[in-house]
Amino acid sequence: MKPIYFLSDAHLGSWAVEHRRMQERRLVRFLDSIKHKAAAVYLLGDMFDFWYEYKYVVPRGYTRFLGKLSELSDLGVEVHYFTGNHDIWAYNYLERECGVILHKKPLTTELYGKIFFLAHGDGLGDPSPKFKFVRTLFHSRICQRLFSAVHPRWGVWFGQTWAKHSRLKRPEGEEPPYMGEDREFLVLYTKRYIQYHSNVDYFIYGHRHIDIDLQLTHKARVLILGDWITQFSYAVWDGDHLFMSQYIEGESKV
């Protein structure tokens, strides 16, 4: 069986990342290293720091990454792309041009005999009223249509500026550390979810930029994937084992 890979949160193009081109190249080298090994690659959101598809325009850049997604797809590797809170506005460009399978909602799927619940993680259990309001605003079709009326020169600039501010307002530009099993909202959400969906074996999330692997019950296990800004972490499922790993230049363990 060919392994299946999971990764998230590269935030490509972020104005808060100093070496943006180097970061993109590193991600592309990783994808290149697994292109003949992988059965599927699941990208669990926020691969771009800001992505908005106008009818005839998409943000400039990312040619290496988009080309690699297309190559993987052409080679027969399933590439699944989940929208996050920074790339909500993906519509059909990635599907049509790169051959990815686009997911806008959490997905429950069977992979090699085990049930996986896959999601970016935004909006799942986060109690912040401000975050809920902003998320509702961003998902509003009316607001999206109004934003589409703004010229891309200003719309993309606004989006990238917002994304940069969103990161830099945090201490040292980093996500809060793991808050513990009784406070981490994705863990709490998972605990509630398994009360009514006891068939799920593995829950995998992005969003939080922390590297977590937690066994909740004898059956249910939750992974949070870290990021591709500083950690370069990912998960692998080979049909027998699910494990976290980190990409080191020049090598890939599976």
PDB file of C-alpha atoms in Angstrom:
ATOM      1  CA  MET A   1       0.000   0.000   0.000  1.00  0.00           C
ATOM      2  CA  LYS A   2       1.207   3.462  -0.841  1.00  0.00           C
ATOM      3  CA  PRO A   3       1.177   5.864   2.128  1.00  0.00           C
ATOM      4  CA  ILE A   4      -1.160   8.832   2.512  1.00  0.00           C
ATOM      5  CA  TYR A   5       0.206  12.190   3.655  1.00  0.00           C
ATOM      6  CA  PHE A   6      -1.414  15.005   5.636  1.00  0.00           C
ATOM      7  CA  LEU A   7      -0.083  18.537   6.082  1.00  0.00           C
ATOM      8  CA  SER A   8      -1.404  22.058   6.561  1.00  0.00           C
ATOM      9  CA  ASP A   9      -0.745  25.715   7.283  1.00  0.00           C
ATOM     10  CA  ALA A  10       2.069  26.761   4.971  1.00  0.00           C
ATOM     11  CA  HIS A  11       0.614  30.283   4.658  1.00  0.00           C
ATOM     12  CA  LEU A  12       2.501  30.768   1.419  1.00  0.00           C
ATOM     13  CA  GLY A  13       3.010  34.386   0.464  1.00  0.00           C
ATOM     14  CA  SER A  14       2.716  35.665   4.021  1.00  0.00           C
ATOM     15  CA  TRP A  15       4.208  39.119   4.445  1.00  0.00           C
ATOM     16  CA  ALA A  16       5.024  38.052   8.012  1.00  0.00           C
ATOM     17  CA  VAL A  17       7.429  35.330   6.752  1.00  0.00           C
ATOM     18  CA  GLU A  18      10.881  36.669   5.948  1.00  0.00           C
ATOM     19  CA  HIS A  19      12.055  34.041   3.456  1.00  0.00           C
ATOM     20  CA  ARG A  20       8.854  33.368   1.516  1.00  0.00           C
ATOM     21  CA  ARG A  21      10.468  31.973  -1.638  1.00  0.00           C
ATOM     22  CA  MET A  22      12.717  29.651   0.350  1.00  0.00           C
ATOM     23  CA  GLN A  23       9.705  28.391   2.301  1.00  0.00           C
ATOM     24  CA  GLU A  24       7.771  27.630  -0.891  1.00  0.00           C
ATOM     25  CA  ARG A  25      10.748  25.814  -2.401  1.00  0.00           C
ATOM     26  CA  ARG A  26      11.115  23.672   0.694  1.00  0.00           C
ATOM     27  CA  LEU A  27       7.458  22.634   0.536  1.00  0.00           C
ATOM     28  CA  VAL A  28       7.793  21.860  -3.174  1.00  0.00           C
ATOM     29  CA  ARG A  29      10.914  19.753  -2.571  1.00  0.00           C
ATOM     30  CA  PHE A  30       8.989  17.738   0.004  1.00  0.00           C
ATOM     31  CA  LEU A  31       6.093  17.151  -2.368  1.00  0.00           C
ATOM     32  CA  ASP A  32       8.564  16.199  -5.069  1.00  0.00           C
ATOM     33  CA  SER A  33      10.209  13.674  -2.731  1.00  0.00           C
ATOM     34  CA  ILE A  34       6.902  11.812  -2.186  1.00  0.00           C
ATOM     35  CA  LYS A  35       5.328  12.095  -5.645  1.00  0.00           C
ATOM     36  CA  HIS A  36       6.141   8.479  -6.567  1.00  0.00           C
ATOM     37  CA  LYS A  37       5.378   7.122  -3.081  1.00  0.00           C
ATOM     38  CA  ALA A  38       2.068   8.720  -2.193  1.00  0.00           C
ATOM     39  CA  ALA A  39      -1.403   7.380  -2.875  1.00  0.00           C
ATOM     40  CA  ALA A  40      -2.896  10.697  -1.754  1.00  0.00           C
ATOM     41  CA  VAL A  41      -1.958  14.006  -0.194  1.00  0.00           C
ATOM     42  CA  TYR A  42      -4.407  15.845   2.056  1.00  0.00           C
ATOM     43  CA  LEU A  43      -3.726  19.567   2.452  1.00  0.00           C
ATOM     44  CA  LEU A  44      -5.799  20.598   5.452  1.00  0.00           C
ATOM     45  CA  GLY A  45      -6.127  24.314   4.846  1.00  0.00           C
ATOM     46  CA  ASP A  46      -4.301  27.644   4.947  1.00  0.00           C
ATOM     47  CA  MET A  47      -1.706  26.575   2.426  1.00  0.00           C
ATOM     48  CA  PHE A  48      -1.895  30.196   1.260  1.00  0.00           C
ATOM     49  CA  ASP A  49      -1.805  33.138   3.638  1.00  0.00           C
ATOM     50  CA  PHE A  50      -4.448  34.792   1.483  1.00  0.00           C
ATOM     51  CA  TRP A  51      -6.181  33.295  -1.534  1.00  0.00           C
ATOM     52  CA  TYR A  52      -9.100  34.901  -3.315  1.00  0.00           C
ATOM     53  CA  GLU A  53     -10.349  33.803  -6.729  1.00  0.00           C
ATOM     54  CA  TYR A  54     -11.914  36.503  -8.843  1.00  0.00           C
ATOM     55  CA  LYS A  55     -13.751  35.376 -11.972  1.00  0.00           C
ATOM     56  CA  TYR A  56     -10.720  35.936 -14.205  1.00  0.00           C
ATOM     57  CA  VAL A  57      -7.923  36.650 -11.706  1.00  0.00           C
ATOM     58  CA  VAL A  58      -6.087  34.783  -8.955  1.00  0.00           C
ATOM     59  CA  PRO A  59      -3.278  36.112  -6.722  1.00  0.00           C
ATOM     60  CA  ARG A  60       0.123  36.286  -8.380  1.00  0.00           C
ATOM     61  CA  GLY A  61       2.935  33.930  -7.403  1.00  0.00           C
ATOM     62  CA  TYR A  62       2.947  30.369  -6.036  1.00  0.00           C
ATOM     63  CA  THR A  63       3.914  28.986  -9.455  1.00  0.00           C
ATOM     64  CA  ARG A  64       6.227  26.334  -8.021  1.00  0.00           C
ATOM     65  CA  PHE A  65       3.598  25.087  -5.586  1.00  0.00           C
ATOM     66  CA  LEU A  66       0.725  25.152  -8.072  1.00  0.00           C
ATOM     67  CA  GLY A  67       2.878  23.415 -10.663  1.00  0.00           C
ATOM     68  CA  LYS A  68       3.751  20.667  -8.194  1.00  0.00           C
ATOM     69  CA  LEU A  69       0.098  20.120  -7.303  1.00  0.00           C
ATOM     70  CA  SER A  70      -0.636  19.767 -11.010  1.00  0.00           C
ATOM     71  CA  GLU A  71       2.229  17.307 -11.436  1.00  0.00           C
ATOM     72  CA  LEU A  72       1.043  15.176  -8.531  1.00  0.00           C
ATOM     73  CA  SER A  73      -2.450  15.114  -9.958  1.00  0.00           C
ATOM     74  CA  ASP A  74      -1.128  14.224 -13.418  1.00  0.00           C
ATOM     75  CA  LEU A  75       0.828  11.329 -11.881  1.00  0.00           C
ATOM     76  CA  GLY A  76      -2.393   9.913 -10.419  1.00  0.00           C
ATOM     77  CA  VAL A  77      -1.861  11.066  -6.826  1.00  0.00           C
ATOM     78  CA  GLU A  78      -5.097  12.228  -5.235  1.00  0.00           C
ATOM     79  CA  VAL A  79      -4.586  15.773  -3.978  1.00  0.00           C
ATOM     80  CA  HIS A  80      -7.266  16.902  -1.538  1.00  0.00           C
ATOM     81  CA  TYR A  81      -7.377  20.595  -0.661  1.00  0.00           C
ATOM     82  CA  PHE A  82      -9.349  21.802   2.362  1.00  0.00           C
ATOM     83  CA  THR A  83     -10.118  25.485   2.653  1.00  0.00           C
ATOM     84  CA  GLY A  84      -9.064  27.118   5.910  1.00  0.00           C
ATOM     85  CA  ASN A  85      -9.725  30.540   7.360  1.00  0.00           C
ATOM     86  CA  HIS A  86      -7.124  32.209   5.098  1.00  0.00           C
ATOM     87  CA  ASP A  87      -8.154  30.562   1.834  1.00  0.00           C
ATOM     88  CA  ILE A  88     -11.934  30.349   2.230  1.00  0.00           C
ATOM     89  CA  TRP A  89     -12.345  31.954  -1.166  1.00  0.00           C
ATOM     90  CA  ALA A  90     -11.169  29.041  -3.306  1.00  0.00           C
ATOM     91  CA  TYR A  91     -13.897  28.247  -5.811  1.00  0.00           C
ATOM     92  CA  ASN A  92     -12.905  26.181  -8.861  1.00  0.00           C
ATOM     93  CA  TYR A  93      -9.499  27.383 -10.080  1.00  0.00           C
ATOM     94  CA  LEU A  94      -7.501  24.802  -8.111  1.00  0.00           C
ATOM     95  CA  GLU A  95      -9.841  22.044  -9.237  1.00  0.00           C
ATOM     96  CA  ARG A  96      -9.822  22.981 -12.918  1.00  0.00           C
ATOM     97  CA  GLU A  97      -6.194  24.037 -13.308  1.00  0.00           C
ATOM     98  CA  CYS A  98      -4.393  21.806 -10.808  1.00  0.00           C
ATOM     99  CA  GLY A  99      -6.700  18.794 -10.591  1.00  0.00           C
ATOM    100  CA  VAL A 100      -7.167  18.932  -6.820  1.00  0.00           C
ATOM    101  CA  ILE A 101     -10.274  17.714  -4.995  1.00  0.00           C
ATOM    102  CA  LEU A 102     -11.649  20.694  -3.088  1.00  0.00           C
ATOM    103  CA  HIS A 103     -13.301  20.382   0.336  1.00  0.00           C
ATOM    104  CA  LYS A 104     -15.062  23.286   2.011  1.00  0.00           C
ATOM    105  CA  LYS A 105     -16.365  21.303   4.982  1.00  0.00           C
ATOM    106  CA  PRO A 106     -14.958  18.630   7.308  1.00  0.00           C
ATOM    107  CA  LEU A 107     -14.743  15.211   5.681  1.00  0.00           C
ATOM    108  CA  THR A 108     -15.344  11.787   7.199  1.00  0.00           C
ATOM    109  CA  THR A 109     -13.778   9.134   5.009  1.00  0.00           C
ATOM    110  CA  GLU A 110     -12.442   5.588   5.109  1.00  0.00           C
ATOM    111  CA  LEU A 111      -8.756   5.159   4.328  1.00  0.00           C
ATOM    112  CA  TYR A 112      -7.311   1.643   4.256  1.00  0.00           C
ATOM    113  CA  GLY A 113     -10.007   0.314   6.568  1.00  0.00           C
ATOM    114  CA  LYS A 114      -9.970   3.086   9.181  1.00  0.00           C
ATOM    115  CA  ILE A 115     -12.366   6.016   9.580  1.00  0.00           C
ATOM    116  CA  PHE A 116     -10.823   9.485   9.477  1.00  0.00           C
ATOM    117  CA  PHE A 117     -12.382  12.830  10.372  1.00  0.00           C
ATOM    118  CA  LEU A 118     -10.436  15.518   8.509  1.00  0.00           C
ATOM    119  CA  ALA A 119     -10.848  19.277   8.860  1.00  0.00           C
ATOM    120  CA  HIS A 120      -8.862  22.480   8.928  1.00  0.00           C
ATOM    121  CA  GLY A 121     -10.233  23.127  12.399  1.00  0.00           C
ATOM    122  CA  ASP A 122     -11.387  26.733  12.298  1.00  0.00           C
ATOM    123  CA  GLY A 123     -14.851  27.152  13.728  1.00  0.00           C
ATOM    124  CA  LEU A 124     -14.778  23.809  15.536  1.00  0.00           C
ATOM    125  CA  GLY A 125     -15.264  24.590  19.191  1.00  0.00           C
ATOM    126  CA  ASP A 126     -13.528  27.981  19.220  1.00  0.00           C
ATOM    127  CA  PRO A 127     -15.517  29.992  21.804  1.00  0.00           C
ATOM    128  CA  SER A 128     -14.252  33.443  20.742  1.00  0.00           C
ATOM    129  CA  PRO A 129     -17.213  35.690  19.757  1.00  0.00           C
ATOM    130  CA  LYS A 130     -14.885  37.869  17.676  1.00  0.00           C
ATOM    131  CA  PHE A 131     -13.585  34.887  15.707  1.00  0.00           C
ATOM    132  CA  LYS A 132     -17.135  33.602  15.157  1.00  0.00           C
ATOM    133  CA  PHE A 133     -18.227  37.008  13.869  1.00  0.00           C
ATOM    134  CA  VAL A 134     -15.281  37.350  11.481  1.00  0.00           C
ATOM    135  CA  ARG A 135     -15.736  33.788  10.247  1.00  0.00           C
ATOM    136  CA  THR A 136     -19.437  34.397   9.558  1.00  0.00           C
ATOM    137  CA  LEU A 137     -18.539  37.585   7.711  1.00  0.00           C
ATOM    138  CA  PHE A 138     -15.925  35.856   5.572  1.00  0.00           C
ATOM    139  CA  HIS A 139     -18.297  33.012   4.679  1.00  0.00           C
ATOM    140  CA  SER A 140     -21.152  35.328   3.757  1.00  0.00           C
ATOM    141  CA  ARG A 141     -21.996  35.055   0.047  1.00  0.00           C
ATOM    142  CA  ILE A 142     -23.168  38.671   0.055  1.00  0.00           C
ATOM    143  CA  CYS A 143     -19.856  39.870   1.490  1.00  0.00           C
ATOM    144  CA  GLN A 144     -17.940  37.717  -0.984  1.00  0.00           C
ATOM    145  CA  ARG A 145     -19.831  39.237  -3.909  1.00  0.00           C
ATOM    146  CA  LEU A 146     -19.194  42.737  -2.611  1.00  0.00           C
ATOM    147  CA  PHE A 147     -15.500  41.986  -2.198  1.00  0.00           C
ATOM    148  CA  SER A 148     -15.367  40.583  -5.746  1.00  0.00           C
ATOM    149  CA  ALA A 149     -16.431  44.018  -6.968  1.00  0.00           C
ATOM    150  CA  VAL A 150     -13.217  45.511  -5.544  1.00  0.00           C
ATOM    151  CA  HIS A 151     -10.368  45.676  -8.060  1.00  0.00           C
ATOM    152  CA  PRO A 152      -7.826  42.863  -7.441  1.00  0.00           C
ATOM    153  CA  ARG A 153      -5.069  45.476  -7.096  1.00  0.00           C
ATOM    154  CA  TRP A 154      -6.712  46.618  -3.878  1.00  0.00           C
ATOM    155  CA  GLY A 155      -8.555  43.464  -2.881  1.00  0.00           C
ATOM    156  CA  VAL A 156      -5.470  41.251  -2.785  1.00  0.00           C
ATOM    157  CA  TRP A 157      -3.434  43.987  -1.071  1.00  0.00           C
ATOM    158  CA  PHE A 158      -6.128  44.305   1.584  1.00  0.00           C
ATOM    159  CA  GLY A 159      -6.265  40.533   2.113  1.00  0.00           C
ATOM    160  CA  GLN A 160      -2.502  40.157   2.455  1.00  0.00           C
ATOM    161  CA  THR A 161      -2.333  43.114   4.822  1.00  0.00           C
ATOM    162  CA  TRP A 162      -5.108  41.627   6.961  1.00  0.00           C
ATOM    163  CA  ALA A 163      -3.353  38.246   7.037  1.00  0.00           C
ATOM    164  CA  LYS A 164      -0.033  39.826   8.049  1.00  0.00           C
ATOM    165  CA  HIS A 165      -1.684  41.818  10.822  1.00  0.00           C
ATOM    166  CA  SER A 166      -3.508  38.706  12.023  1.00  0.00           C
ATOM    167  CA  ARG A 167      -0.175  36.928  12.553  1.00  0.00           C
ATOM    168  CA  LEU A 168       1.946  39.785  13.874  1.00  0.00           C
ATOM    169  CA  LYS A 169      -0.585  40.771  16.535  1.00  0.00           C
ATOM    170  CA  ARG A 170       0.223  37.506  18.337  1.00  0.00           C
ATOM    171  CA  PRO A 171       3.234  37.407  20.696  1.00  0.00           C
ATOM    172  CA  GLU A 172       6.315  36.854  18.504  1.00  0.00           C
ATOM    173  CA  GLY A 173       3.935  36.103  15.628  1.00  0.00           C
ATOM    174  CA  GLU A 174       3.219  32.605  16.948  1.00  0.00           C
ATOM    175  CA  GLU A 175       0.093  30.719  17.928  1.00  0.00           C
ATOM    176  CA  PRO A 176      -0.564  30.203  21.660  1.00  0.00           C
ATOM    177  CA  PRO A 177       1.041  26.973  22.913  1.00  0.00           C
ATOM    178  CA  TYR A 178      -0.942  23.821  23.608  1.00  0.00           C
ATOM    179  CA  MET A 179      -3.464  24.652  26.332  1.00  0.00           C
ATOM    180  CA  GLY A 180      -3.961  21.141  27.659  1.00  0.00           C
ATOM    181  CA  GLU A 181      -6.537  18.452  27.076  1.00  0.00           C
ATOM    182  CA  ASP A 182      -9.189  20.239  29.133  1.00  0.00           C
ATOM    183  CA  ARG A 183      -8.800  23.639  27.409  1.00  0.00           C
ATOM    184  CA  GLU A 184      -7.680  23.032  23.833  1.00  0.00           C
ATOM    185  CA  PHE A 185     -10.815  23.731  21.809  1.00  0.00           C
ATOM    186  CA  LEU A 186     -10.147  21.198  19.034  1.00  0.00           C
ATOM    187  CA  VAL A 187      -9.619  18.481  21.637  1.00  0.00           C
ATOM    188  CA  LEU A 188     -12.804  19.493  23.466  1.00  0.00           C
ATOM    189  CA  TYR A 189     -14.726  19.509  20.184  1.00  0.00           C
ATOM    190  CA  THR A 190     -13.423  16.019  19.400  1.00  0.00           C
ATOM    191  CA  LYS A 191     -14.449  14.714  22.804  1.00  0.00           C
ATOM    192  CA  ARG A 192     -17.989  15.943  22.231  1.00  0.00           C
ATOM    193  CA  TYR A 193     -18.051  14.606  18.681  1.00  0.00           C
ATOM    194  CA  ILE A 194     -17.049  11.045  19.590  1.00  0.00           C
ATOM    195  CA  GLN A 195     -19.937  10.801  22.038  1.00  0.00           C
ATOM    196  CA  TYR A 196     -22.216  10.550  19.005  1.00  0.00           C
ATOM    197  CA  HIS A 197     -19.770   9.245  16.373  1.00  0.00           C
ATOM    198  CA  SER A 198     -17.932   6.412  18.030  1.00  0.00           C
ATOM    199  CA  ASN A 199     -16.929   4.888  14.700  1.00  0.00           C
ATOM    200  CA  VAL A 200     -14.163   7.426  13.983  1.00  0.00           C
ATOM    201  CA  ASP A 201     -10.625   6.169  14.530  1.00  0.00           C
ATOM    202  CA  TYR A 202      -8.551   9.242  13.727  1.00  0.00           C
ATOM    203  CA  PHE A 203      -9.194  12.983  13.860  1.00  0.00           C
ATOM    204  CA  ILE A 204      -6.692  15.157  11.986  1.00  0.00           C
ATOM    205  CA  TYR A 205      -6.704  18.959  12.093  1.00  0.00           C
ATOM    206  CA  GLY A 206      -4.617  21.921  11.035  1.00  0.00           C
ATOM    207  CA  HIS A 207      -5.233  25.541  12.060  1.00  0.00           C
ATOM    208  CA  ARG A 208      -3.528  25.661  15.462  1.00  0.00           C
ATOM    209  CA  HIS A 209       0.129  25.473  14.319  1.00  0.00           C
ATOM    210  CA  ILE A 210       0.943  23.063  17.137  1.00  0.00           C
ATOM    211  CA  ASP A 211       2.207  19.501  16.818  1.00  0.00           C
ATOM    212  CA  ILE A 212      -0.083  17.252  18.901  1.00  0.00           C
ATOM    213  CA  ASP A 213      -0.724  13.497  18.908  1.00  0.00           C
ATOM    214  CA  LEU A 214      -3.219  12.507  21.594  1.00  0.00           C
ATOM    215  CA  GLN A 215      -4.984   9.213  22.303  1.00  0.00           C
ATOM    216  CA  LEU A 216      -8.428  10.184  23.631  1.00  0.00           C
ATOM    217  CA  THR A 217      -9.989   6.734  23.999  1.00  0.00           C
ATOM    218  CA  HIS A 218      -8.959   3.170  23.225  1.00  0.00           C
ATOM    219  CA  LYS A 219     -10.130   3.906  19.671  1.00  0.00           C
ATOM    220  CA  ALA A 220     -10.135   7.645  19.008  1.00  0.00           C
ATOM    221  CA  ARG A 221      -6.892   9.534  18.417  1.00  0.00           C
ATOM    222  CA  VAL A 222      -6.470  13.206  17.532  1.00  0.00           C
ATOM    223  CA  LEU A 223      -3.581  14.797  15.625  1.00  0.00           C
ATOM    224  CA  ILE A 224      -2.932  18.495  15.060  1.00  0.00           C
ATOM    225  CA  LEU A 225      -0.457  18.873  12.237  1.00  0.00           C
ATOM    226  CA  GLY A 226       1.763  21.796  13.190  1.00  0.00           C
ATOM    227  CA  ASP A 227       2.729  24.011  10.254  1.00  0.00           C
ATOM    228  CA  TRP A 228       5.019  24.556   7.281  1.00  0.00           C
ATOM    229  CA  ILE A 229       6.408  27.870   8.479  1.00  0.00           C
ATOM    230  CA  THR A 230       8.796  26.748  11.214  1.00  0.00           C
ATOM    231  CA  GLN A 231       7.948  23.106  12.006  1.00  0.00           C
ATOM    232  CA  PHE A 232       7.634  21.497   8.548  1.00  0.00           C
ATOM    233  CA  SER A 233       5.640  18.680  10.110  1.00  0.00           C
ATOM    234  CA  TYR A 234       3.228  16.207   8.572  1.00  0.00           C
ATOM    235  CA  ALA A 235       1.401  12.942   9.271  1.00  0.00           C
ATOM    236  CA  VAL A 236       1.610   9.657   7.377  1.00  0.00           C
ATOM    237  CA  TRP A 237      -0.880   6.786   7.249  1.00  0.00           C
ATOM    238  CA  ASP A 238       0.464   3.588   5.688  1.00  0.00           C
ATOM    239  CA  GLY A 239      -2.526   1.341   6.409  1.00  0.00           C
ATOM    240  CA  ASP A 240      -1.009  -0.018   9.602  1.00  0.00           C
ATOM    241  CA  HIS A 241       0.427   2.961  11.424  1.00  0.00           C
ATOM    242  CA  LEU A 242      -0.396   6.662  11.664  1.00  0.00           C
ATOM    243  CA  PHE A 243       2.540   8.783  12.759  1.00  0.00           C
ATOM    244  CA  MET A 244       3.834  12.328  12.775  1.00  0.00           C
ATOM    245  CA  SER A 245       7.098  13.264  11.120  1.00  0.00           C
ATOM    246  CA  GLN A 246       9.149  16.308  10.181  1.00  0.00           C
ATOM    247  CA  TYR A 247      10.648  17.100   6.816  1.00  0.00           C
ATOM    248  CA  ILE A 248      14.407  17.428   6.872  1.00  0.00           C
ATOM    249  CA  GLU A 249      16.052  18.682   3.714  1.00  0.00           C
ATOM    250  CA  GLY A 250      17.257  15.827   1.554  1.00  0.00           C
ATOM    251  CA  GLU A 251      15.298  13.063   3.212  1.00  0.00           C
ATOM    252  CA  SER A 252      11.775  11.764   3.711  1.00  0.00           C
ATOM    253  CA  LYS A 253      11.219   8.846   6.051  1.00  0.00           C
ATOM    254  CA  VAL A 254       8.343   7.275   4.119  1.00  0.00           C
TER     255      VAL A 254
END
